[in-house]
Amino acid sequence: MRQQDRAVHRCLALADVVLPSRVAAPSPYDSMVPTPATVETVLAGVLGQLGEKGRVHLEHSENVARRAGIQPVDRRPDAP
């Protein structure tokens, strides 16, 4: 059993839900790409279910993060 498969197998014993993902990369190091991609996918699904209320909440959270200096300012012309 590959090391990655063993890690998922251990998670299955502890978690209600496991969302495995993989990225093929020409690197000998583990990639963190699957983690934010999975989080973004789950967040998009949650926001889709929450509708306008979810969008407003996320926008408020992003504005708080910008004011706190932990998220860059969005400089697109159509940005809130």
mmCIF file as gemmi writes it, N, C-alpha and C atoms, coordinates in Angstrom:
data_model
loop_
_atom_site.group_PDB
_atom_site.id
_atom_site.type_symbol
_atom_site.label_atom_id
_atom_site.label_alt_id
_atom_site.label_comp_id
_atom_site.label_asym_id
_atom_site.label_entity_id
_atom_site.label_seq_id
_atom_site.pdbx_PDB_ins_code
_atom_site.Cartn_x
_atom_site.Cartn_y
_atom_site.Cartn_z
_atom_site.occupancy
_atom_site.B_iso_or_equiv
_atom_site.pdbx_formal_charge
_atom_site.auth_seq_id
_atom_site.auth_asym_id
_atom_site.pdbx_PDB_model_num
ATOM 1 N N . MET Axp A 1 ? 0.845 -1.173 0 1 0 ? 1 A 1
ATOM 2 C CA . MET Axp A 1 ? 0 0 0 1 0 ? 1 A 1
ATOM 3 C C . MET Axp A 1 ? 0.894 1.242 0 1 0 ? 1 A 1
ATOM 4 N N . ARG Axp A 2 ? 0.612 2.182 -0.887 1 0 ? 2 A 1
ATOM 5 C CA . ARG Axp A 2 ? 1.394 3.406 -0.959 1 0 ? 2 A 1
ATOM 6 C C . ARG Axp A 2 ? 1.177 4.252 0.287 1 0 ? 2 A 1
ATOM 7 N N . GLN Axp A 3 ? 2.151 5.102 0.597 1 0 ? 3 A 1
ATOM 8 C CA . GLN Axp A 3 ? 2.081 5.942 1.793 1 0 ? 3 A 1
ATOM 9 C C . GLN Axp A 3 ? 0.831 6.813 1.771 1 0 ? 3 A 1
ATOM 10 N N . GLN Axp A 4 ? 0.518 7.403 0.622 1 0 ? 4 A 1
ATOM 11 C CA . GLN Axp A 4 ? -0.663 8.266 0.518 1 0 ? 4 A 1
ATOM 12 C C . GLN Axp A 4 ? -1.936 7.467 0.784 1 0 ? 4 A 1
ATOM 13 N N . ASP Axp A 5 ? -2.011 6.254 0.27 1 0 ? 5 A 1
ATOM 14 C CA . ASP Axp A 5 ? -3.18 5.405 0.498 1 0 ? 5 A 1
ATOM 15 C C . ASP Axp A 5 ? -3.313 5.038 1.972 1 0 ? 5 A 1
ATOM 16 N N . ARG Axp A 6 ? -2.183 4.799 2.643 1 0 ? 6 A 1
ATOM 17 C CA . ARG Axp A 6 ? -2.223 4.487 4.076 1 0 ? 6 A 1
ATOM 18 C C . ARG Axp A 6 ? -2.761 5.677 4.866 1 0 ? 6 A 1
ATOM 19 N N . ALA Axp A 7 ? -2.359 6.886 4.483 1 0 ? 7 A 1
ATOM 20 C CA . ALA Axp A 7 ? -2.831 8.083 5.18 1 0 ? 7 A 1
ATOM 21 C C . ALA Axp A 7 ? -4.34 8.231 5.015 1 0 ? 7 A 1
ATOM 22 N N . VAL Axp A 8 ? -4.848 8.013 3.823 1 0 ? 8 A 1
ATOM 23 C CA . VAL Axp A 8 ? -6.295 8.102 3.594 1 0 ? 8 A 1
ATOM 24 C C . VAL Axp A 8 ? -7.004 7.011 4.384 1 0 ? 8 A 1
ATOM 25 N N . HIS Axp A 9 ? -6.451 5.825 4.408 1 0 ? 9 A 1
ATOM 26 C CA . HIS Axp A 9 ? -7.057 4.718 5.134 1 0 ? 9 A 1
ATOM 27 C C . HIS Axp A 9 ? -7.192 5.052 6.625 1 0 ? 9 A 1
ATOM 28 N N . ARG Axp A 10 ? -6.167 5.657 7.213 1 0 ? 10 A 1
ATOM 29 C CA . ARG Axp A 10 ? -6.236 6.051 8.632 1 0 ? 10 A 1
ATOM 30 C C . ARG Axp A 10 ? -7.303 7.125 8.843 1 0 ? 10 A 1
ATOM 31 N N . CYS Axp A 11 ? -7.432 8.044 7.906 1 0 ? 11 A 1
ATOM 32 C CA . CYS Axp A 11 ? -8.446 9.101 8.02 1 0 ? 11 A 1
ATOM 33 C C . CYS Axp A 11 ? -9.857 8.52 7.974 1 0 ? 11 A 1
ATOM 34 N N . LEU Axp A 12 ? -10.054 7.498 7.17 1 0 ? 12 A 1
ATOM 35 C CA . LEU Axp A 12 ? -11.381 6.888 7.047 1 0 ? 12 A 1
ATOM 36 C C . LEU Axp A 12 ? -11.885 6.358 8.378 1 0 ? 12 A 1
ATOM 37 N N . ALA Axp A 13 ? -10.988 5.909 9.235 1 0 ? 13 A 1
ATOM 38 C CA . ALA Axp A 13 ? -11.387 5.381 10.539 1 0 ? 13 A 1
ATOM 39 C C . ALA Axp A 13 ? -11.835 6.492 11.491 1 0 ? 13 A 1
ATOM 40 N N . LEU Axp A 14 ? -11.426 7.729 11.235 1 0 ? 14 A 1
ATOM 41 C CA . LEU Axp A 14 ? -11.705 8.835 12.149 1 0 ? 14 A 1
ATOM 42 C C . LEU Axp A 14 ? -12.748 9.827 11.638 1 0 ? 14 A 1
ATOM 43 N N . ALA Axp A 15 ? -12.902 9.919 10.341 1 0 ? 15 A 1
ATOM 44 C CA . ALA Axp A 15 ? -13.721 10.988 9.762 1 0 ? 15 A 1
ATOM 45 C C . ALA Axp A 15 ? -15.065 10.488 9.27 1 0 ? 15 A 1
ATOM 46 N N . ASP Axp A 16 ? -16.027 11.395 9.258 1 0 ? 16 A 1
ATOM 47 C CA . ASP Axp A 16 ? -17.325 11.103 8.649 1 0 ? 16 A 1
ATOM 48 C C . ASP Axp A 16 ? -17.239 11.217 7.131 1 0 ? 16 A 1
ATOM 49 N N . VAL Axp A 17 ? -16.408 12.145 6.661 1 0 ? 17 A 1
ATOM 50 C CA . VAL Axp A 17 ? -16.247 12.385 5.23 1 0 ? 17 A 1
ATOM 51 C C . VAL Axp A 17 ? -14.765 12.607 4.946 1 0 ? 17 A 1
ATOM 52 N N . VAL Axp A 18 ? -14.254 12.004 3.875 1 0 ? 18 A 1
ATOM 53 C CA . VAL Axp A 18 ? -12.885 12.219 3.423 1 0 ? 18 A 1
ATOM 54 C C . VAL Axp A 18 ? -12.952 12.639 1.961 1 0 ? 18 A 1
ATOM 55 N N . LEU Axp A 19 ? -12.291 13.74 1.632 1 0 ? 19 A 1
ATOM 56 C CA . LEU Axp A 19 ? -12.29 14.247 0.266 1 0 ? 19 A 1
ATOM 57 C C . LEU Axp A 19 ? -10.872 14.151 -0.296 1 0 ? 19 A 1
ATOM 58 N N . PRO Axp A 20 ? -10.484 12.988 -0.796 1 0 ? 20 A 1
ATOM 59 C CA . PRO Axp A 20 ? -9.128 12.857 -1.333 1 0 ? 20 A 1
ATOM 60 C C . PRO Axp A 20 ? -9.006 13.557 -2.682 1 0 ? 20 A 1
ATOM 61 N N . SER Axp A 21 ? -7.833 14.085 -2.95 1 0 ? 21 A 1
ATOM 62 C CA . SER Axp A 21 ? -7.571 14.688 -4.254 1 0 ? 21 A 1
ATOM 63 C C . SER Axp A 21 ? -6.083 14.535 -4.551 1 0 ? 21 A 1
ATOM 64 N N . ARG Axp A 22 ? -5.76 14.525 -5.827 1 0 ? 22 A 1
ATOM 65 C CA . ARG Axp A 22 ? -4.371 14.345 -6.247 1 0 ? 22 A 1
ATOM 66 C C . ARG Axp A 22 ? -4.054 15.303 -7.372 1 0 ? 22 A 1
ATOM 67 N N . VAL Axp A 23 ? -2.789 15.656 -7.452 1 0 ? 23 A 1
ATOM 68 C CA . VAL Axp A 23 ? -2.301 16.5 -8.529 1 0 ? 23 A 1
ATOM 69 C C . VAL Axp A 23 ? -1.026 15.862 -9.061 1 0 ? 23 A 1
ATOM 70 N N . ALA Axp A 24 ? -0.979 15.677 -10.356 1 0 ? 24 A 1
ATOM 71 C CA . ALA Axp A 24 ? 0.248 15.167 -10.963 1 0 ? 24 A 1
ATOM 72 C C . ALA Axp A 24 ? 1.19 16.342 -11.172 1 0 ? 24 A 1
ATOM 73 N N . ALA Axp A 25 ? 2.389 16.242 -10.626 1 0 ? 25 A 1
ATOM 74 C CA . ALA Axp A 25 ? 3.36 17.322 -10.755 1 0 ? 25 A 1
ATOM 75 C C . ALA Axp A 25 ? 4.751 16.719 -10.935 1 0 ? 25 A 1
ATOM 76 N N . PRO Axp A 26 ? 5.58 17.396 -11.717 1 0 ? 26 A 1
ATOM 77 C CA . PRO Axp A 26 ? 6.934 16.883 -11.941 1 0 ? 26 A 1
ATOM 78 C C . PRO Axp A 26 ? 7.871 17.246 -10.785 1 0 ? 26 A 1
ATOM 79 N N . SER Axp A 27 ? 7.413 17.073 -9.584 1 0 ? 27 A 1
ATOM 80 C CA . SER Axp A 27 ? 8.194 17.464 -8.416 1 0 ? 27 A 1
ATOM 81 C C . SER Axp A 27 ? 8.343 16.27 -7.476 1 0 ? 27 A 1
ATOM 82 N N . PRO Axp A 28 ? 9.495 16.129 -6.864 1 0 ? 28 A 1
ATOM 83 C CA . PRO Axp A 28 ? 9.667 15.039 -5.903 1 0 ? 28 A 1
ATOM 84 C C . PRO Axp A 28 ? 9.007 15.358 -4.554 1 0 ? 28 A 1
ATOM 85 N N . TYR Axp A 29 ? 8.473 16.574 -4.393 1 0 ? 29 A 1
ATOM 86 C CA . TYR Axp A 29 ? 7.886 16.992 -3.125 1 0 ? 29 A 1
ATOM 87 C C . TYR Axp A 29 ? 6.366 16.881 -3.175 1 0 ? 29 A 1
ATOM 88 N N . ASP Axp A 30 ? 5.752 16.713 -2.015 1 0 ? 30 A 1
ATOM 89 C CA . ASP Axp A 30 ? 4.295 16.726 -1.946 1 0 ? 30 A 1
ATOM 90 C C . ASP Axp A 30 ? 3.798 18.109 -2.32 1 0 ? 30 A 1
ATOM 91 N N . SER Axp A 31 ? 2.686 18.171 -2.992 1 0 ? 31 A 1
ATOM 92 C CA . SER Axp A 31 ? 2.107 19.439 -3.405 1 0 ? 31 A 1
ATOM 93 C C . SER Axp A 31 ? 0.961 19.808 -2.479 1 0 ? 31 A 1
ATOM 94 N N . MET Axp A 32 ? 0.842 21.081 -2.157 1 0 ? 32 A 1
ATOM 95 C CA . MET Axp A 32 ? -0.28 21.57 -1.363 1 0 ? 32 A 1
ATOM 96 C C . MET Axp A 32 ? -1.457 21.981 -2.249 1 0 ? 32 A 1
ATOM 97 N N . VAL Axp A 33 ? -1.305 21.89 -3.56 1 0 ? 33 A 1
ATOM 98 C CA . VAL Axp A 33 ? -2.351 22.314 -4.492 1 0 ? 33 A 1
ATOM 99 C C . VAL Axp A 33 ? -3.696 21.628 -4.22 1 0 ? 33 A 1
ATOM 100 N N . PRO Axp A 34 ? -3.75 20.325 -3.969 1 0 ? 34 A 1
ATOM 101 C CA . PRO Axp A 34 ? -5.059 19.703 -3.761 1 0 ? 34 A 1
ATOM 102 C C . PRO Axp A 34 ? -5.834 20.265 -2.566 1 0 ? 34 A 1
ATOM 103 N N . THR Axp A 35 ? -5.146 20.689 -1.527 1 0 ? 35 A 1
ATOM 104 C CA . THR Axp A 35 ? -5.839 21.165 -0.333 1 0 ? 35 A 1
ATOM 105 C C . THR Axp A 35 ? -6.647 22.428 -0.607 1 0 ? 35 A 1
ATOM 106 N N . PRO Axp A 36 ? -6.037 23.522 -1.108 1 0 ? 36 A 1
ATOM 107 C CA . PRO Axp A 36 ? -6.866 24.699 -1.375 1 0 ? 36 A 1
ATOM 108 C C . PRO Axp A 36 ? -7.89 24.464 -2.484 1 0 ? 36 A 1
ATOM 109 N N . ALA Axp A 37 ? -7.559 23.616 -3.459 1 0 ? 37 A 1
ATOM 110 C CA . ALA Axp A 37 ? -8.525 23.326 -4.515 1 0 ? 37 A 1
ATOM 111 C C . ALA Axp A 37 ? -9.76 22.638 -3.944 1 0 ? 37 A 1
ATOM 112 N N . THR Axp A 38 ? -9.56 21.704 -3.025 1 0 ? 38 A 1
ATOM 113 C CA . THR Axp A 38 ? -10.685 21.02 -2.388 1 0 ? 38 A 1
ATOM 114 C C . THR Axp A 38 ? -11.482 21.987 -1.524 1 0 ? 38 A 1
ATOM 115 N N . VAL Axp A 39 ? -10.795 22.825 -0.755 1 0 ? 39 A 1
ATOM 116 C CA . VAL Axp A 39 ? -11.483 23.813 0.092 1 0 ? 39 A 1
ATOM 117 C C . VAL Axp A 39 ? -12.306 24.761 -0.772 1 0 ? 39 A 1
ATOM 118 N N . GLU Axp A 40 ? -11.74 25.245 -1.87 1 0 ? 40 A 1
ATOM 119 C CA . GLU Axp A 40 ? -12.476 26.15 -2.752 1 0 ? 40 A 1
ATOM 120 C C . GLU Axp A 40 ? -13.701 25.471 -3.358 1 0 ? 40 A 1
ATOM 121 N N . THR Axp A 41 ? -13.579 24.205 -3.719 1 0 ? 41 A 1
ATOM 122 C CA . THR Axp A 41 ? -14.711 23.472 -4.288 1 0 ? 41 A 1
ATOM 123 C C . THR Axp A 41 ? -15.824 23.305 -3.264 1 0 ? 41 A 1
ATOM 124 N N . VAL Axp A 42 ? -15.461 22.937 -2.038 1 0 ? 42 A 1
ATOM 125 C CA . VAL Axp A 42 ? -16.465 22.779 -0.983 1 0 ? 42 A 1
ATOM 126 C C . VAL Axp A 42 ? -17.112 24.129 -0.683 1 0 ? 42 A 1
ATOM 127 N N . LEU Axp A 43 ? -16.301 25.182 -0.581 1 0 ? 43 A 1
ATOM 128 C CA . LEU Axp A 43 ? -16.832 26.516 -0.308 1 0 ? 43 A 1
ATOM 129 C C . LEU Axp A 43 ? -17.797 26.961 -1.403 1 0 ? 43 A 1
ATOM 130 N N . ALA Axp A 44 ? -17.457 26.71 -2.655 1 0 ? 44 A 1
ATOM 131 C CA . ALA Axp A 44 ? -18.344 27.073 -3.758 1 0 ? 44 A 1
ATOM 132 C C . ALA Axp A 44 ? -19.684 26.347 -3.632 1 0 ? 44 A 1
ATOM 133 N N . GLY Axp A 45 ? -19.65 25.074 -3.242 1 0 ? 45 A 1
ATOM 134 C CA . GLY Axp A 45 ? -20.89 24.327 -3.061 1 0 ? 45 A 1
ATOM 135 C C . GLY Axp A 45 ? -21.725 24.865 -1.913 1 0 ? 45 A 1
ATOM 136 N N . VAL Axp A 46 ? -21.075 25.19 -0.803 1 0 ? 46 A 1
ATOM 137 C CA . VAL Axp A 46 ? -21.789 25.747 0.353 1 0 ? 46 A 1
ATOM 138 C C . VAL Axp A 46 ? -22.407 27.092 -0.006 1 0 ? 46 A 1
ATOM 139 N N . LEU Axp A 47 ? -21.612 27.953 -0.649 1 0 ? 47 A 1
ATOM 140 C CA . LEU Axp A 47 ? -22.137 29.265 -1.033 1 0 ? 47 A 1
ATOM 141 C C . LEU Axp A 47 ? -23.294 29.132 -2.024 1 0 ? 47 A 1
ATOM 142 N N . GLY Axp A 48 ? -23.205 28.155 -2.91 1 0 ? 48 A 1
ATOM 143 C CA . GLY Axp A 48 ? -24.306 27.911 -3.841 1 0 ? 48 A 1
ATOM 144 C C . GLY Axp A 48 ? -25.582 27.536 -3.113 1 0 ? 48 A 1
ATOM 145 N N . GLN Axp A 49 ? -25.456 26.767 -2.05 1 0 ? 49 A 1
ATOM 146 C CA . GLN Axp A 49 ? -26.615 26.365 -1.258 1 0 ? 49 A 1
ATOM 147 C C . GLN Axp A 49 ? -27.159 27.527 -0.426 1 0 ? 49 A 1
ATOM 148 N N . LEU Axp A 50 ? -26.28 28.388 0.072 1 0 ? 50 A 1
ATOM 149 C CA . LEU Axp A 50 ? -26.712 29.503 0.917 1 0 ? 50 A 1
ATOM 150 C C . LEU Axp A 50 ? -27.278 30.67 0.11 1 0 ? 50 A 1
ATOM 151 N N . GLY Axp A 51 ? -26.886 30.757 -1.156 1 0 ? 51 A 1
ATOM 152 C CA . GLY Axp A 51 ? -27.403 31.82 -2.007 1 0 ? 51 A 1
ATOM 153 C C . GLY Axp A 51 ? -26.885 33.19 -1.618 1 0 ? 51 A 1
ATOM 154 N N . GLU Axp A 52 ? -27.743 34.191 -1.729 1 0 ? 52 A 1
ATOM 155 C CA . GLU Axp A 52 ? -27.351 35.582 -1.49 1 0 ? 52 A 1
ATOM 156 C C . GLU Axp A 52 ? -26.832 35.809 -0.071 1 0 ? 52 A 1
ATOM 157 N N . LYS Axp A 53 ? -27.443 35.182 0.9 1 0 ? 53 A 1
ATOM 158 C CA . LYS Axp A 53 ? -27.001 35.338 2.289 1 0 ? 53 A 1
ATOM 159 C C . LYS Axp A 53 ? -25.548 34.875 2.436 1 0 ? 53 A 1
ATOM 160 N N . GLY Axp A 54 ? -25.18 33.778 1.813 1 0 ? 54 A 1
ATOM 161 C CA . GLY Axp A 54 ? -23.818 33.271 1.866 1 0 ? 54 A 1
ATOM 162 C C . GLY Axp A 54 ? -22.842 34.188 1.156 1 0 ? 54 A 1
ATOM 163 N N . ARG Axp A 55 ? -23.244 34.719 0 1 0 ? 55 A 1
ATOM 164 C CA . ARG Axp A 55 ? -22.385 35.631 -0.747 1 0 ? 55 A 1
ATOM 165 C C . ARG Axp A 55 ? -22.103 36.887 0.071 1 0 ? 55 A 1
ATOM 166 N N . VAL Axp A 56 ? -23.134 37.436 0.7 1 0 ? 56 A 1
ATOM 167 C CA . VAL Axp A 56 ? -22.964 38.639 1.517 1 0 ? 56 A 1
ATOM 168 C C . VAL Axp A 56 ? -22.036 38.353 2.702 1 0 ? 56 A 1
ATOM 169 N N . HIS Axp A 57 ? -22.205 37.206 3.341 1 0 ? 57 A 1
ATOM 170 C CA . HIS Axp A 57 ? -21.364 36.844 4.479 1 0 ? 57 A 1
ATOM 171 C C . HIS Axp A 57 ? -19.903 36.707 4.05 1 0 ? 57 A 1
ATOM 172 N N . LEU Axp A 58 ? -19.652 36.041 2.924 1 0 ? 58 A 1
ATOM 173 C CA . LEU Axp A 58 ? -18.287 35.878 2.432 1 0 ? 58 A 1
ATOM 174 C C . LEU Axp A 58 ? -17.679 37.228 2.081 1 0 ? 58 A 1
ATOM 175 N N . GLU Axp A 59 ? -18.443 38.079 1.427 1 0 ? 59 A 1
ATOM 176 C CA . GLU Axp A 59 ? -17.942 39.413 1.069 1 0 ? 59 A 1
ATOM 177 C C . GLU Axp A 59 ? -17.57 40.198 2.334 1 0 ? 59 A 1
ATOM 178 N N . HIS Axp A 60 ? -18.406 40.121 3.349 1 0 ? 60 A 1
ATOM 179 C CA . HIS Axp A 60 ? -18.11 40.798 4.62 1 0 ? 60 A 1
ATOM 180 C C . HIS Axp A 60 ? -16.822 40.234 5.231 1 0 ? 60 A 1
ATOM 181 N N . SER Axp A 61 ? -16.681 38.919 5.233 1 0 ? 61 A 1
ATOM 182 C CA . SER Axp A 61 ? -15.478 38.285 5.791 1 0 ? 61 A 1
ATOM 183 C C . SER Axp A 61 ? -14.221 38.708 5.04 1 0 ? 61 A 1
ATOM 184 N N . GLU Axp A 62 ? -14.307 38.781 3.722 1 0 ? 62 A 1
ATOM 185 C CA . GLU Axp A 62 ? -13.168 39.216 2.92 1 0 ? 62 A 1
ATOM 186 C C . GLU Axp A 62 ? -12.807 40.667 3.218 1 0 ? 62 A 1
ATOM 187 N N . ASN Axp A 63 ? -13.81 41.513 3.403 1 0 ? 63 A 1
ATOM 188 C CA . ASN Axp A 63 ? -13.548 42.921 3.729 1 0 ? 63 A 1
ATOM 189 C C . ASN Axp A 63 ? -12.864 43.045 5.092 1 0 ? 63 A 1
ATOM 190 N N . VAL Axp A 64 ? -13.306 42.253 6.056 1 0 ? 64 A 1
ATOM 191 C CA . VAL Axp A 64 ? -12.665 42.255 7.377 1 0 ? 64 A 1
ATOM 192 C C . VAL Axp A 64 ? -11.206 41.816 7.24 1 0 ? 64 A 1
ATOM 193 N N . ALA Axp A 65 ? -10.953 40.769 6.459 1 0 ? 65 A 1
ATOM 194 C CA . ALA Axp A 65 ? -9.591 40.272 6.26 1 0 ? 65 A 1
ATOM 195 C C . ALA Axp A 65 ? -8.715 41.327 5.576 1 0 ? 65 A 1
ATOM 196 N N . ARG Axp A 66 ? -9.273 42.065 4.625 1 0 ? 66 A 1
ATOM 197 C CA . ARG Axp A 66 ? -8.502 43.125 3.963 1 0 ? 66 A 1
ATOM 198 C C . ARG Axp A 66 ? -8.132 44.227 4.947 1 0 ? 66 A 1
ATOM 199 N N . ARG Axp A 67 ? -9.104 44.643 5.758 1 0 ? 67 A 1
ATOM 200 C CA . ARG Axp A 67 ? -8.83 45.697 6.735 1 0 ? 67 A 1
ATOM 201 C C . ARG Axp A 67 ? -7.799 45.248 7.77 1 0 ? 67 A 1
ATOM 202 N N . ALA Axp A 68 ? -7.801 43.964 8.084 1 0 ? 68 A 1
ATOM 203 C CA . ALA Axp A 68 ? -6.837 43.421 9.049 1 0 ? 68 A 1
ATOM 204 C C . ALA Axp A 68 ? -5.464 43.2 8.405 1 0 ? 68 A 1
ATOM 205 N N . GLY Axp A 69 ? -5.386 43.332 7.083 1 0 ? 69 A 1
ATOM 206 C CA . GLY Axp A 69 ? -4.121 43.175 6.382 1 0 ? 69 A 1
ATOM 207 C C . GLY Axp A 69 ? -3.731 41.734 6.123 1 0 ? 69 A 1
ATOM 208 N N . ILE Axp A 70 ? -4.679 40.816 6.211 1 0 ? 70 A 1
ATOM 209 C CA . ILE Axp A 70 ? -4.348 39.406 5.972 1 0 ? 70 A 1
ATOM 210 C C . ILE Axp A 70 ? -4.851 38.898 4.629 1 0 ? 70 A 1
ATOM 211 N N . GLN Axp A 71 ? -5.47 39.786 3.856 1 0 ? 71 A 1
ATOM 212 C CA . GLN Axp A 71 ? -5.882 39.437 2.5 1 0 ? 71 A 1
ATOM 213 C C . GLN Axp A 71 ? -5.567 40.63 1.613 1 0 ? 71 A 1
ATOM 214 N N . PRO Axp A 72 ? -4.965 40.403 0.453 1 0 ? 72 A 1
ATOM 215 C CA . PRO Axp A 72 ? -4.619 41.533 -0.403 1 0 ? 72 A 1
ATOM 216 C C . PRO Axp A 72 ? -5.866 42.261 -0.906 1 0 ? 72 A 1
ATOM 217 N N . VAL Axp A 73 ? -5.695 43.536 -1.184 1 0 ? 73 A 1
ATOM 218 C CA . VAL Axp A 73 ? -6.778 44.344 -1.729 1 0 ? 73 A 1
ATOM 219 C C . VAL Axp A 73 ? -7.017 43.919 -3.167 1 0 ? 73 A 1
ATOM 220 N N . ASP Axp A 74 ? -8.283 43.73 -3.52 1 0 ? 74 A 1
ATOM 221 C CA . ASP Axp A 74 ? -8.652 43.358 -4.886 1 0 ? 74 A 1
ATOM 222 C C . ASP Axp A 74 ? -8.704 44.632 -5.726 1 0 ? 74 A 1
ATOM 223 N N . ARG Axp A 75 ? -7.841 44.73 -6.714 1 0 ? 75 A 1
ATOM 224 C CA . ARG Axp A 75 ? -7.739 45.956 -7.497 1 0 ? 75 A 1
ATOM 225 C C . ARG Axp A 75 ? -8.505 45.888 -8.813 1 0 ? 75 A 1
ATOM 226 N N . ARG Axp A 76 ? -9.329 44.879 -8.992 1 0 ? 76 A 1
ATOM 227 C CA . ARG Axp A 76 ? -10.14 44.821 -10.217 1 0 ? 76 A 1
ATOM 228 C C . ARG Axp A 76 ? -11.146 45.973 -10.208 1 0 ? 76 A 1
ATOM 229 N N . PRO Axp A 77 ? -11.452 46.528 -11.377 1 0 ? 77 A 1
ATOM 230 C CA . PRO Axp A 77 ? -12.383 47.659 -11.426 1 0 ? 77 A 1
ATOM 231 C C . PRO Axp A 77 ? -13.778 47.32 -10.88 1 0 ? 77 A 1
ATOM 232 N N . ASP Axp A 78 ? -14.202 46.072 -11.003 1 0 ? 78 A 1
ATOM 233 C CA . ASP Axp A 78 ? -15.547 45.697 -10.544 1 0 ? 78 A 1
ATOM 234 C C . ASP Axp A 78 ? -15.554 45.129 -9.118 1 0 ? 78 A 1
ATOM 235 N N . ALA Axp A 79 ? -14.422 45.198 -8.42 1 0 ? 79 A 1
ATOM 236 C CA . ALA Axp A 79 ? -14.328 44.63 -7.063 1 0 ? 79 A 1
ATOM 237 C C . ALA Axp A 79 ? -15.135 45.474 -6.083 1 0 ? 79 A 1
ATOM 238 N N . PRO Axp A 80 ? -15.709 44.812 -5.063 1 0 ? 80 A 1
ATOM 239 C CA . PRO Axp A 80 ? -16.5 45.564 -4.063 1 0 ? 80 A 1
ATOM 240 C C . PRO Axp A 80 ? -15.626 46.453 -3.202 1 0 ? 80 A 1
